[in-house]
Amino acid sequence: MSNHKQPTVILAGGGHTHALFLKKLQKEPSPSAHFILVSASRYTPYSGMLPRVISGHYTAEQSHIDLESLAMASNCTFLKATIAGLDPDANELILENGDRLQYDILSINTGSTQSRVIDALDCISIKPIRPFLTWLSHPLPKQIQQSEAFNLVIIGAGAAGVEVALALHKRFKNLDQLNIHIVTARGVLAGHPLEVQQMMSEEIQKKNIQIHNHFRVAGVKGKVLTSDQNETLHYDALILATPAAPAGWPAESQIATNPQGFIQINPQLQSISHQNIFACGDIAELAHSKLAKSGVYAVRQAPALHKNICQMLAEKPLEPFRPQSHFLSLLSCADGCAIASRGWFRARGRLVWLWKDWIDRRFMAQFPLPEPGSMKINDPDQN
Ligand SMILES: Cc1cc2nc3c(=O)[nH]c(=O)nc-3n(C[C@H](O)[C@H](O)[C@H](O)COP(=O)(O)OP(=O)(O)OC[C@H]3O[C@@H](n4cnc5c(N)ncnc54)[C@H](O)[C@@H]3O)c2cc1C
């Protein structure tokens, strides 16, 4: 960097990539820059554990990273604030309270939420996760108990939708009046290997969760969903587990985004329009190879991001991130059993569950976690 003052590197959002970036910074400090982590929340979730938080196998605290403690240990300033905009030509990040933060280098890792296929009352997205967990603990059980028959409908049968459906079945197993439905336009686990789709469909059927295949939601009236084929389904509560969608603010700024609003990046993880801006994880879209919106890629991008920010600070050439074509997928069935697949390999059962548990606990063991009970997930004001 050519200016004389110490450059400021802002890490916008505390997703998986930035959490691992901070771990790397702890081991290899960069005295040449001032790092600031801006996060809407002190705690960030590790998505791989979430279905098993819902099913009661882990506490919320076991599945969240304490970003403030992590930043402190990495000699990085922590700022709890919500990002609302970006002025890339002025090198400014805009916060919800109107403040503007100047940066020399910006890295964006703010994740995604669910695409809103419909505007309905009683509709909640799985992400952001904290209000979703609060809703599961607070109003939902009471609403189910007060009803004679309660239809909980999940829109989307990707990995998140099916894992959450099975976890909800486990969580509310004593509430007989609860009926769980999944509606899906593309079928269970579209894009996954056929055997994995079959194994998961069997697990869903075993639990009497009703799957509505080829149900492309076209509208909602009162508490009835309508498909594009005019099928109808009554619901009492609706959960969105639809494909990942970006926040609106990147597309509203001057930074290059794809038609959906994801930030377009080159193989070095830089914005294709602004070289001093990096983006990674769900919010980013590699310009020439479409990667799944998966935590695996957000995790794998961390070493490349660390390397390239250090290289940029040292005014050296950047290196490309090389995504792997196959990765291990482990899907929890919420009952002590899980399904594994990678390339030609498939497995299902208790050992896979224990394997997933071991991988996820080992991942979280690198980070400071919130104190037990400190997240107050039952308190809506804490969201
Ligand atoms: C139920 C469920 C289960 C999943 N299971 C798996 C799995 O087993 N394996 C897998 O690979 N993937 C899984 N995924 C996908 C995975 O969640 C995402 O791909 C992953 O979280 C993306 O990570 P990220 O680093 O981009 O951002 P995230 O981990 O989503 O983090 C984004 C961070 O940015 C913060 N933030 C967002 N907006 C703002 C803002 N405006 N201002 C300030 N801070 C902000 C958020 O608070 C959050 O801390 C699952 C998803 C769901 C919903």
Short mmCIF file of C-alpha atoms in Angstrom, two decimals, residues 166 169 202-209 333-335:
data_model
loop_
_atom_site.label_atom_id
_atom_site.label_comp_id
_atom_site.label_asym_id
_atom_site.label_seq_id
_atom_site.Cartn_x
_atom_site.Cartn_y
_atom_site.Cartn_z
CA LEU A 166 -36.38 -34.03 10.49
CA HIS A 169 -40.02 -33.81 13.99
CA GLU A 202 -37.03 -43.05 3.21
CA GLU A 203 -36.02 -41.20 6.38
CA ILE A 204 -38.68 -38.56 5.74
CA GLN A 205 -41.37 -41.18 5.08
CA LYS A 206 -40.43 -43.12 8.26
CA LYS A 207 -41.25 -39.99 10.26
CA ASN A 208 -44.58 -39.36 8.52
CA ILE A 209 -43.42 -36.05 7.15
CA CYS A 333 -31.49 -37.39 10.13
CA ALA A 334 -31.94 -36.08 13.72
CA ASP A 335 -32.37 -39.54 15.24
#
